[in-house]
Every structure is written in structure tokens, then in C-alpha cells.
Coordinates of C-alpha atoms and ligand atoms in Angstrom, one line a residue:
M1 CA -44.1 33.3 25.5
K2 CA -48.1 33.0 24.8
C3 CA -49.4 30.5 22.3
L4 CA -51.9 31.0 19.4
S5 CA -53.0 29.8 16.3
S6 CA -52.4 30.4 12.7
P7 CA -53.9 29.1 9.6
A8 CA -50.9 29.6 7.6
G9 CA -48.7 27.1 6.5
P10 CA -45.0 26.5 6.5
G11 CA -45.0 27.9 2.8
D12 CA -46.7 31.0 3.5
W13 CA -46.4 31.8 7.3
Q14 CA -45.2 35.6 7.8
G15 CA -43.0 36.1 10.6
E16 CA -39.4 36.5 12.0
L17 CA -38.5 32.8 13.1
L18 CA -40.1 29.6 11.1
V19 CA -39.5 26.4 13.0
V20 CA -40.7 23.2 11.4
G21 CA -40.3 19.8 12.5
L22 CA -39.8 16.8 9.9
F23 CA -40.2 13.3 9.9
S24 CA -37.2 10.6 9.1
Q25 CA -38.9 9.6 5.9
D26 CA -38.9 11.2 2.7
G27 CA -41.3 13.4 0.7
D28 CA -44.0 14.3 3.2
A29 CA -46.1 17.4 2.3
T30 CA -44.3 19.5 4.6
R31 CA -40.9 19.2 2.7
R32 CA -42.5 19.9 -0.7
A33 CA -43.8 23.2 1.1
L34 CA -40.3 24.1 2.0
E35 CA -38.9 23.5 -1.5
T36 CA -41.2 25.2 -3.1
R37 CA -40.7 28.3 -0.5
F38 CA -37.0 27.8 -0.4
G39 CA -35.6 26.2 -3.4
S40 CA -34.3 22.7 -3.7
A41 CA -31.1 24.1 -2.6
L42 CA -32.6 23.7 1.2
L43 CA -33.0 19.9 1.0
E44 CA -30.0 19.2 -0.6
R45 CA -28.2 21.2 2.0
L46 CA -29.9 19.0 4.7
E47 CA -28.8 16.2 2.8
A48 CA -25.2 17.3 2.4
G49 CA -25.1 18.4 6.2
G50 CA -25.9 14.8 7.1
F51 CA -29.7 15.9 8.4
K52 CA -31.4 12.6 8.8
A53 CA -34.5 14.1 11.2
K54 CA -33.2 11.9 13.8
P55 CA -35.4 12.9 17.5
G56 CA -33.4 15.9 18.9
S57 CA -31.6 16.9 16.0
T58 CA -31.9 20.4 14.2
A59 CA -30.5 22.4 11.4
S60 CA -30.9 25.8 11.4
F61 CA -30.4 28.8 8.4
D62 CA -30.2 32.4 8.9
L63 CA -32.1 34.3 6.0
L64 CA -30.8 37.9 5.3
D65 CA -33.6 39.1 2.8
G66 CA -37.1 39.9 3.9
P67 CA -38.9 39.6 7.2
L68 CA -38.7 35.8 8.1
Q69 CA -34.8 35.9 9.9
R70 CA -34.4 32.1 10.4
L71 CA -35.8 28.9 9.5
V72 CA -34.8 25.9 12.1
L73 CA -35.9 22.4 11.0
I74 CA -36.4 20.0 13.8
G75 CA -36.1 16.1 13.7
L76 CA -39.0 14.3 14.8
G77 CA -37.9 10.4 14.1
A78 CA -40.4 7.9 12.7
P79 CA -43.9 9.3 12.5
E80 CA -44.7 5.7 14.4
S81 CA -43.4 6.9 17.8
F82 CA -44.2 10.9 17.4
D83 CA -46.6 10.6 20.3
L84 CA -47.8 13.4 22.8
M85 CA -44.6 12.9 24.9
A86 CA -42.5 13.5 21.7
L87 CA -44.6 16.3 20.6
R88 CA -44.0 18.5 23.9
R89 CA -40.3 17.8 23.5
A90 CA -40.5 19.3 19.9
A91 CA -42.3 22.1 20.9
A92 CA -39.9 23.0 23.5
A93 CA -36.9 22.3 21.2
A94 CA -38.6 25.2 19.0
A95 CA -39.0 27.6 22.0
Q96 CA -34.7 27.0 22.6
A97 CA -34.5 27.8 19.1
G98 CA -36.0 31.2 19.8
K99 CA -33.8 32.3 22.4
G100 CA -31.9 35.7 21.6
M101 CA -34.9 36.5 19.0
T102 CA -37.7 38.6 18.8
G103 CA -41.0 39.0 17.1
S104 CA -42.9 35.7 16.3
L105 CA -41.9 32.3 16.2
G106 CA -44.1 30.1 13.9
L107 CA -44.0 26.4 14.8
C108 CA -45.3 23.8 12.2
L109 CA -45.3 20.4 13.6
P110 CA -47.5 17.2 12.1
L111 CA -50.7 17.6 14.6
E112 CA -53.0 14.9 12.3
G113 CA -52.8 12.3 14.7
F114 CA -53.6 14.0 18.0
E115 CA -56.7 15.3 19.7
P116 CA -56.8 19.3 18.8
S117 CA -57.1 20.3 22.7
A118 CA -54.5 17.8 23.6
A119 CA -52.1 18.8 21.0
A120 CA -52.3 22.6 21.7
Q121 CA -52.3 22.4 25.2
A122 CA -49.0 20.2 25.2
I123 CA -47.6 22.7 22.9
G124 CA -48.6 25.8 24.8
E125 CA -47.2 24.4 28.0
S126 CA -44.0 23.0 26.5
V127 CA -43.2 26.4 24.9
R128 CA -43.9 28.6 27.5
L129 CA -42.0 26.4 30.1
A130 CA -39.0 26.2 28.0
G131 CA -38.6 29.7 28.5
Y132 CA -38.4 29.7 31.9
S133 CA -35.6 31.2 33.7
D134 CA -35.1 31.8 37.5
Q135 CA -33.3 35.4 38.2
R136 CA -34.7 35.8 41.4
F137 CA -31.3 35.4 43.2
R138 CA -29.1 37.4 41.2
S139 CA -27.8 41.2 41.7
E140 CA -28.3 41.6 37.8
P141 CA -31.2 39.6 36.6
H142 CA -30.6 39.0 33.0
Q143 CA -33.2 37.6 30.5
D144 CA -32.4 36.7 27.0
P145 CA -34.7 38.1 24.5
R146 CA -37.7 35.6 23.3
P147 CA -40.2 35.7 20.6
E148 CA -43.2 37.6 22.3
R149 CA -45.6 35.2 20.6
C150 CA -45.7 31.6 19.1
E151 CA -48.0 30.8 16.5
I152 CA -49.1 27.0 16.1
L153 CA -49.4 26.5 12.5
Q154 CA -52.5 24.9 10.9
L155 CA -53.9 24.1 14.4
P156 CA -57.7 22.7 14.1
A157 CA -60.0 25.3 15.7
A158 CA -60.9 22.7 18.3
G159 CA -57.6 23.3 19.6
D160 CA -58.0 27.2 20.5
A161 CA -60.1 27.1 23.5
A162 CA -57.2 24.7 25.4
L163 CA -54.6 27.2 24.4
E164 CA -56.7 29.6 27.1
R165 CA -55.8 26.8 29.8
V166 CA -52.0 27.0 29.2
A167 CA -51.4 30.3 31.4
P168 CA -53.0 29.3 34.3
I169 CA -51.3 25.9 34.5
C170 CA -48.1 27.3 33.4
S171 CA -48.0 30.1 36.3
G172 CA -48.9 27.2 39.0
V173 CA -45.9 25.4 37.5
E174 CA -43.9 28.6 37.3
L175 CA -44.6 29.2 41.0
A176 CA -43.8 25.4 42.0
R177 CA -40.4 25.9 40.2
E178 CA -39.6 28.8 42.2
L179 CA -40.6 27.4 45.5
V180 CA -38.5 24.4 45.1
A181 CA -35.6 26.3 43.8
A182 CA -35.8 28.9 46.9
P183 CA -33.0 27.7 49.3
A184 CA -34.4 27.5 52.9
N185 CA -33.2 30.7 53.8
A186 CA -35.5 32.4 51.6
L187 CA -38.3 29.7 51.6
T188 CA -39.1 29.2 55.5
P189 CA -42.5 27.7 56.6
E190 CA -43.7 31.1 57.5
V191 CA -42.9 32.8 53.8
M192 CA -44.5 29.4 52.4
A193 CA -47.8 30.3 54.8
D194 CA -47.5 33.9 53.2
T195 CA -47.1 32.5 49.7
A196 CA -50.6 30.3 50.5
S197 CA -52.1 33.8 52.0
A198 CA -51.0 35.6 48.8
I199 CA -52.4 33.1 46.6
A200 CA -55.6 33.0 48.5
R201 CA -56.2 36.9 48.4
D202 CA -54.8 37.2 44.6
H203 CA -57.1 34.1 43.3
G204 CA -60.2 34.0 45.8
L205 CA -59.4 31.1 47.9
E206 CA -60.3 30.7 51.4
V207 CA -57.1 30.0 53.8
T208 CA -56.6 29.2 57.4
I209 CA -53.1 29.1 58.8
L210 CA -52.5 27.2 62.2
D211 CA -49.5 28.0 64.6
A212 CA -47.8 25.6 66.4
E213 CA -50.0 26.0 69.6
A214 CA -53.1 25.4 67.0
C215 CA -51.2 22.4 66.0
R216 CA -50.9 21.1 69.7
E217 CA -54.4 21.6 70.6
R218 CA -55.2 19.6 67.6
G219 CA -52.7 17.0 69.1
M220 CA -50.5 17.0 66.1
G221 CA -47.8 15.5 67.9
S222 CA -45.9 13.9 65.0
Y223 CA -46.0 16.8 62.8
L224 CA -44.6 19.0 65.9
A225 CA -42.0 16.3 66.6
V226 CA -40.6 17.2 63.3
A227 CA -40.7 20.9 63.9
Q228 CA -39.3 20.8 67.4
G229 CA -35.9 20.7 66.1
S230 CA -36.0 24.0 64.3
D231 CA -35.8 27.6 65.7
L232 CA -38.1 28.2 63.0
P233 CA -41.6 27.9 63.7
P234 CA -44.0 25.5 61.7
R235 CA -47.1 26.7 60.0
F236 CA -50.1 24.4 58.7
I237 CA -51.5 25.5 55.7
H238 CA -55.2 24.9 54.5
L239 CA -56.4 26.6 51.5
I240 CA -59.7 25.8 50.0
Y241 CA -61.4 26.3 46.3
R242 CA -65.1 26.3 46.2
P243 CA -67.0 25.9 42.9
E244 CA -69.9 28.0 42.0
G245 CA -73.1 26.2 43.4
T246 CA -73.0 22.6 45.2
P247 CA -69.8 20.6 44.7
L248 CA -70.5 17.3 43.5
R249 CA -67.0 15.8 44.7
R250 CA -65.0 17.4 47.5
L251 CA -61.2 16.3 47.2
A252 CA -58.0 17.0 49.7
L253 CA -54.3 17.2 48.1
V254 CA -51.8 17.4 50.7
G255 CA -48.1 17.9 50.2
K256 CA -44.7 17.2 51.7
G257 CA -43.6 20.7 53.0
L258 CA -40.3 20.2 54.4
T259 CA -38.5 23.9 53.6
F260 CA -34.8 22.0 54.4
D261 CA -34.5 18.2 55.8
S262 CA -31.3 18.1 57.3
G263 CA -32.0 14.3 58.6
G264 CA -32.1 15.4 62.1
Y265 CA -29.8 13.5 64.6
N266 CA -29.7 10.9 61.9
L267 CA -27.8 13.4 59.9
K268 CA -27.4 13.0 56.1
V269 CA -24.1 12.3 55.9
G270 CA -21.7 11.1 53.1
A271 CA -22.7 10.6 49.8
A272 CA -26.3 12.4 50.5
Q273 CA -26.8 15.5 48.8
I274 CA -27.5 17.5 51.8
H275 CA -27.6 20.8 50.1
M276 CA -30.3 19.9 47.8
M277 CA -32.7 19.2 50.7
K278 CA -34.2 22.8 50.1
Y279 CA -35.9 20.9 47.9
D280 CA -37.9 18.5 50.1
M281 CA -41.2 20.5 49.9
G282 CA -41.7 19.8 46.2
G283 CA -44.7 17.9 47.4
S284 CA -46.0 21.5 48.9
A285 CA -44.7 23.4 46.0
A286 CA -47.0 20.9 43.7
V287 CA -50.0 21.5 45.7
L288 CA -49.6 25.1 45.8
G289 CA -49.0 25.7 42.2
A290 CA -52.1 23.5 41.6
A291 CA -53.9 25.6 44.1
R292 CA -53.2 28.9 42.1
A293 CA -53.8 27.2 38.8
I294 CA -57.3 25.8 39.9
A295 CA -58.0 29.0 41.4
E296 CA -57.8 30.6 37.9
L297 CA -59.4 27.9 35.9
K298 CA -62.5 27.7 38.4
P299 CA -63.3 24.1 37.4
A300 CA -66.8 23.3 38.2
G301 CA -68.3 21.0 40.6
V302 CA -65.1 19.9 42.5
E303 CA -64.5 21.5 45.8
V304 CA -60.6 21.1 46.7
H305 CA -58.8 21.4 49.9
F306 CA -54.9 22.1 49.8
I307 CA -53.0 20.9 52.7
V308 CA -49.5 21.5 53.5
A309 CA -48.0 20.7 57.1
A310 CA -44.8 22.9 56.9
C311 CA -41.6 23.0 58.8
E312 CA -38.0 22.3 58.8
N313 CA -35.9 19.0 60.1
M314 CA -33.0 20.6 62.0
I315 CA -31.0 19.8 65.0
N316 CA -31.3 22.2 67.6
G317 CA -31.6 21.0 71.5
S318 CA -35.1 20.3 71.3
A319 CA -34.8 18.3 68.6
I320 CA -36.3 14.8 68.7
H321 CA -33.8 12.0 69.7
P322 CA -33.9 8.8 67.6
G323 CA -35.5 6.5 69.8
D324 CA -38.1 8.8 70.9
I325 CA -42.0 7.9 71.1
I326 CA -44.5 10.4 70.2
T327 CA -48.6 10.4 69.5
A328 CA -50.1 11.7 66.4
S329 CA -53.3 13.4 66.1
N330 CA -55.3 10.0 65.3
G331 CA -54.1 8.4 68.6
K332 CA -51.7 6.2 67.3
T333 CA -48.1 6.2 68.7
I334 CA -44.7 6.2 66.9
E335 CA -41.2 5.4 67.8
I336 CA -38.7 7.1 65.7
N337 CA -36.4 4.7 65.0
N338 CA -34.6 7.4 62.4
T339 CA -35.1 11.1 62.2
D340 CA -34.4 11.3 58.5
A341 CA -38.1 9.2 57.9
E342 CA -39.5 12.7 58.8
G343 CA -41.6 13.3 55.9
R344 CA -44.1 10.9 56.8
L345 CA -44.1 12.0 60.4
T346 CA -45.5 15.4 59.1
L347 CA -47.7 13.6 56.5
A348 CA -49.4 11.8 59.3
D349 CA -50.8 14.4 61.0
A350 CA -51.9 16.4 57.5
L351 CA -53.6 13.2 56.4
V352 CA -55.8 12.7 59.7
Y353 CA -56.8 16.5 59.2
A354 CA -57.4 16.0 55.6
S355 CA -59.6 12.6 56.6
E356 CA -61.6 14.8 59.0
L357 CA -62.7 16.9 56.2
K358 CA -64.4 13.7 54.9
P359 CA -63.1 14.3 51.2
D360 CA -64.5 11.9 48.1
A361 CA -60.5 11.1 47.7
I362 CA -57.1 12.4 49.0
V363 CA -53.9 12.4 47.1
D364 CA -50.7 13.2 48.6
L365 CA -47.4 14.1 47.1
A366 CA -44.0 14.3 48.7
T367 CA -40.3 13.7 48.2
L368 CA -40.4 10.9 50.6
T369 CA -37.7 8.2 49.8
G370 CA -34.4 7.8 48.2
A371 CA -35.5 4.4 47.6
C372 CA -37.9 5.5 45.2
V373 CA -35.3 7.5 43.3
I374 CA -33.3 4.3 42.9
A375 CA -36.8 2.0 41.5
L376 CA -37.9 4.7 39.0
G377 CA -35.0 7.2 38.3
E378 CA -35.6 11.1 37.7
E379 CA -38.3 11.0 35.1
I380 CA -41.0 8.9 36.9
A381 CA -42.8 9.2 40.0
G382 CA -44.1 6.1 42.0
L383 CA -47.6 6.0 42.7
W384 CA -49.3 4.1 45.4
S385 CA -53.4 3.8 45.9
S386 CA -56.0 2.1 47.9
S387 CA -58.3 2.1 44.7
D388 CA -57.1 1.2 41.1
S389 CA -59.8 3.3 40.0
L390 CA -58.0 6.7 41.6
S391 CA -54.9 5.0 40.4
R392 CA -56.1 4.9 36.8
A393 CA -57.7 8.2 36.8
L394 CA -54.1 9.8 38.2
S395 CA -52.3 7.9 35.9
D396 CA -54.4 9.1 32.8
A397 CA -54.1 12.8 34.3
A398 CA -50.3 12.4 34.4
R399 CA -50.4 11.4 30.6
S400 CA -52.7 14.4 29.6
G401 CA -50.2 16.5 31.9
G402 CA -47.0 15.1 30.4
E403 CA -45.9 13.8 33.6
Q404 CA -45.1 10.0 34.2
L405 CA -46.3 8.0 37.2
W406 CA -45.5 4.0 37.6
A407 CA -48.2 2.1 39.8
M408 CA -46.4 0.2 42.8
P409 CA -47.3 -2.3 44.9
M410 CA -48.6 -2.1 48.4
P411 CA -48.6 -5.6 50.0
A412 CA -49.9 -5.5 53.6
S413 CA -47.4 -8.2 54.6
Y414 CA -44.6 -5.4 54.4
A415 CA -46.3 -3.6 57.4
D416 CA -44.6 -6.4 59.4
G417 CA -41.6 -4.3 59.0
L418 CA -43.1 -1.1 60.6
K419 CA -43.8 -2.9 63.9
S420 CA -42.4 -1.9 67.0
D421 CA -41.8 -3.3 70.2
L422 CA -43.0 -0.5 72.2
A423 CA -45.5 1.7 70.5
D424 CA -48.2 0.8 67.8
M425 CA -45.7 1.2 64.9
K426 CA -41.9 2.4 64.1
N427 CA -41.4 5.2 61.6
T428 CA -39.0 3.4 59.0
G429 CA -38.7 0.1 58.0
P430 CA -36.0 -2.2 56.4
R431 CA -34.0 -0.8 53.5
P432 CA -35.4 -3.3 51.0
G433 CA -38.6 -1.8 49.9
G434 CA -38.3 1.4 51.5
S435 CA -40.5 3.6 49.7
I436 CA -43.4 0.8 50.0
T437 CA -42.9 0.7 53.8
A438 CA -43.1 4.3 53.4
A439 CA -46.5 4.4 51.6
L440 CA -48.2 1.7 54.4
F441 CA -46.7 3.8 57.3
L442 CA -49.0 6.7 55.6
K443 CA -51.8 4.6 54.9
E444 CA -52.4 4.2 58.7
F445 CA -53.3 7.9 59.0
V446 CA -56.0 7.7 56.1
A447 CA -59.6 7.3 57.3
G448 CA -59.8 3.8 55.7
S449 CA -62.9 4.4 53.8
I450 CA -61.5 7.3 51.9
P451 CA -60.2 6.4 48.4
W452 CA -56.3 7.5 48.7
A453 CA -53.2 7.8 46.8
H454 CA -49.9 8.6 47.4
L455 CA -47.2 10.1 44.8
D456 CA -43.4 9.7 45.8
I457 CA -41.7 12.5 43.5
A458 CA -38.3 12.2 45.3
G459 CA -36.9 11.7 42.0
T460 CA -38.5 13.8 39.9
V461 CA -38.7 17.4 41.4
W462 CA -35.3 18.4 40.4
S463 CA -33.1 17.9 37.4
D464 CA -29.1 18.6 37.1
K465 CA -29.5 18.7 33.5
P466 CA -32.2 20.1 30.9
R467 CA -34.9 17.2 30.5
Q468 CA -37.0 17.0 27.5
G469 CA -36.5 20.5 26.5
Q470 CA -37.3 22.1 29.7
P471 CA -34.9 24.1 31.7
S472 CA -32.4 22.4 34.3
G473 CA -33.6 22.8 38.3
A474 CA -37.0 22.7 39.7
S475 CA -39.2 20.8 37.9
G476 CA -42.4 21.8 39.0
F477 CA -43.6 18.2 38.6
G478 CA -47.0 17.3 39.8
V479 CA -48.6 20.6 39.2
R480 CA -50.0 19.3 35.7
T481 CA -51.5 15.9 37.1
L482 CA -53.2 17.5 39.9
V483 CA -55.1 20.2 37.6
E484 CA -55.6 17.4 35.5
W485 CA -57.3 15.2 37.6
V486 CA -59.5 17.9 39.4
S487 CA -60.3 19.3 36.1
A488 CA -61.3 15.8 34.8
G489 CA -63.7 15.7 38.2
G490 CA -61.1 14.1 40.4
L491 CA -62.2 10.7 39.8
A492 CA -61.8 7.7 42.2
Ligands
BES1 N1 -36.3 13.6 52.1 C1 -35.8 12.6 52.1 C2 -36.1 11.7 50.7 C3 -35.3 11.8 49.9 C4 -33.9 11.3 49.0 C5 -35.7 12.6 48.9 C6 -33.3 11.5 48.1 C7 -34.7 13.2 47.6 C8 -33.9 12.8 47.5 C9 -36.7 11.9 53.1 O1 -37.2 12.6 54.1 C10 -35.7 10.7 53.6 O2 -34.7 11.3 54.3 N2 -35.7 9.5 53.6 C11 -35.1 8.8 54.1 C12 -36.0 7.6 54.4 C13 -35.3 6.4 55.6 C14 -34.4 6.8 56.5 C15 -36.1 5.4 56.1 C16 -34.5 8.0 52.7 O3 -34.8 8.0 51.7 O4 -32.8 7.4 53.1
MN2 MN1 -35.5 13.0 55.6
ZN3 ZN1 -37.6 14.6 53.7

């Protein structure tokens, strides 16, 4: 569903479905407009039905005469707590209310306190993404009818341009959702590389795909150690977006791309939801989704590299043994004391590769640790960075994109947990602080002078239940943070 703006108000908007947000306090202009249009019986009915305009509550009225077929009221709670996130939730709820209807949806929400372009983008994204439904794997695909259009009532003209950004960004988020939800027999490393090549072809990016042999020549022993346990060949993916003219900044985005993580010989057993480890490529999905969006948005002045070391963590006869010692492409040796800490092994060589491009900043995204899920839950991703200003820039970008990050500590002393008696380091530290030692492990593979940030998105890529008005399943988390950060110039 595409959003546009409409100068009409709730009292005179014409279309099939009118959705109006109401604060819990009485007597605002919106209520008066509704009363004038629909009569005082409306507010009496609301009162009788116990509608208190609490956040998340709705009341629906079917209308039988005239083109307007339904009026839906959405509770917004107290005005003080109506922030950009609440605006996104309300817009998603409006889109849900449109399920089964056709024609136009008129959406009236209080926009006074918001910067118009931020409000427009938040509404446009939420409305479109709330209507996402993945039917690829059904023999009989089914899409519920939805209104064709969403008209945002009384959006200040300054918001119009932001609506143009919605489609490219959402196409990127939807691509990420599709990649994450695709099972491991559909999304293999080769299919991921083909997807990247298709993005490059369709949207004008440069693409390089390295096979196992080319990775061996580059000494990527850490990445290849993980890949060797699978019958499927690995694919190292590198896409480049080049702006017109000379770039002011050069950025590298790196995504963990495990199309399946069985754990290897440290097999995932017991409570671990092994079948969900198809989503262990959520970082790479965010990076490829961002690539698609950025290729379409064409931000000026930034060159962006998108890097994924895609493979599976499996247990064929050639798989690494727990205890194996391998050498990464920067020459560091690693004792693999746990084959299930595979993501950091693949990222190690990807970060060395990214560092060799000498970018102004590197950001990696990875479904890296269960420990991060325990610490921050399923709505907030962990953020580690060697640079406070990069950390701040990413946090700002996440806020604009409607995603949540929380900055986490990276004390050097915790690196002691990675000391090995035999090799330069182990790949796994002690259980306490497991997401911190994971970040410290990655740090060893980033050239010291390059500002770097690591996002552990293990908790946020998937949701078993609908969340913030968005459908359950793959969230597409990370795309919007990356797009906002790059669009703002990739500050570090
Ligand atoms: N892909 C997992 C992390 C993960 C766990 C993602 C749960 C999403 C939900 C990662 O490869 C892994 O297995 N990490 C181990 C590391 C441990 C062996 C140090 C973990 O978190 O248990
Ligand atoms: Mn693992
Ligand atoms: Zn993993």
C-alpha cells in the first residue's frame, strides 16, 4: 500500500476506510470533527462500549450509506508518550484495520509534534510493511485484499518528499524478510550470491563473487574452516555502490551469512531451536536489503561496500573437529574450542577483507550470540563500537529507522577469556559475557585505525508473534538503521 498526502481532515475526507487516532483525553479538535460528521451518537457509543483510547485499543463502525464504508478509531493513549515509535505502531494498526477492504484508506493521526518528513516516512514504512505477507512457499498463494492507497490526512507539505523514500527502503526490508524466512534448502550460499548478483544487475551495483578457491588464495582459512563441513560450496559476496562524482566517505557493511547453523560437531541440542537456524544469515539479509535500498536511493557522496561470507555450518566427514587450529587471512591462528561459535570465524575473514579496502568505517551485523538475546530480548540489538561517535551516529540512525539499539561495553580485560595455550586465541570465551567476548574476538580482525561497530541482532531478526503491528516471522531488522546511517553520510 502506497502512502500519499491529503489536505482533507477527518470531517471531510472522502474514501472507503477512515482511520482516526484519538488521545485518551477528552475534547480535542479531532473528536469535535468526528462529532460534527457522524453525530454525537458516535462518541456516546464509544463511551458505552468502554473505549478509553488506550494505546492498542480500536473501535470499528461499519457504515451502510455513502462511499465511506468503515470508520476505525485507534487509541493513542496520553499525548506525552506519543513518540515516533507510537506513531509507527498506530500506522501499522491502521493498515491492519484495512485488511479485507479495497479502495482508499484515510489515516488521521496527530502529527503536530513531529518533524513532517520523519512522520511521513514512519507512517509510510509502517503501513507498507504491516501489509507484508510471505506466500512464496504455498502451493496456492493467497493475499488478503488491502486498500490500494493510504492518504495521510493533513500531512504538512514538508513531508511529501520523504514519502518518496518509502518504497525503496521497504523493498530492501522486504528482501531481507524474504531472505531470512527462506529455509536453508531454498536459500543456499549459491542462491544468496545469485540474489546479490541480481540486485547488482537490476540496480546498477558492481559485484564480485569469490568461490572457495579464490578465498583459499586470499588465505581465508577461518571462513573456509566453517564452510568445509558442508556439501554446499561457500560464496564470498562483495557489492559496491559508487555515487556520482568523487565520494567524500567510503563505508563497508559486513553481514554474517550462515544459511544454516547446525552448530557443527558442537551440535545444537536440547532447548536450542535448531530449525530456526535458517535465520542465521539475518546480518547478510540486512546488508543485501540495504544494498538494494541504497542502490535505488542513490545517496550522494558515499561509496558503500556490502560484504558477506556466505556458507553453512554442517557436519559432513570433512567438518572441523572441536579443537582444530586454523589460520585467518590476517595471519592470526585460532583454536576452535567450540564449532558453534562459527559466525565470528566467517566474519573474521570478512572483516580483514573489509579492512583492506581502507574504508572510513566498518559496520558488521550478525546473529552472533544467544547471550545477546538473553541480555536484550527480541526488540533491541546490541551495539559494540571502537568509536563513540560511530556508536552515536548508529543509535541516531536506528531511532530514525524505528529500530532499537543498546550500546554495550567492550572492556579489553575480557579478552583474557579468549586466550589459548596453543594458538593466538580461542574462538570461544566463558559463558558469562558471551556476547562481549564475541565482539572482542571480531575486533582482532579489524584494522585498528578504522572506526568499527558490531551489531548483534540475534534476538531481533525473528518474531514468533506479531510485534508493533508488524507480522510475525522475519523482521528485516537492520536494513533501516543502515539506510538511515548511510543516507546521513555514514558519520563515524
Ligand atoms: N547463530 C548462533 C547464535 C544465535 C543463538 C542466534 C540464538 C540466534 C538465536 C551462533 O552461531 C551460536 O551458536 N553462538 C553460540 C556461541 C557460543 C558457542 C559461544 C551461542 O550463543 O550459544
Ligand atoms: Mn553457532
Ligand atoms: Zn550462528
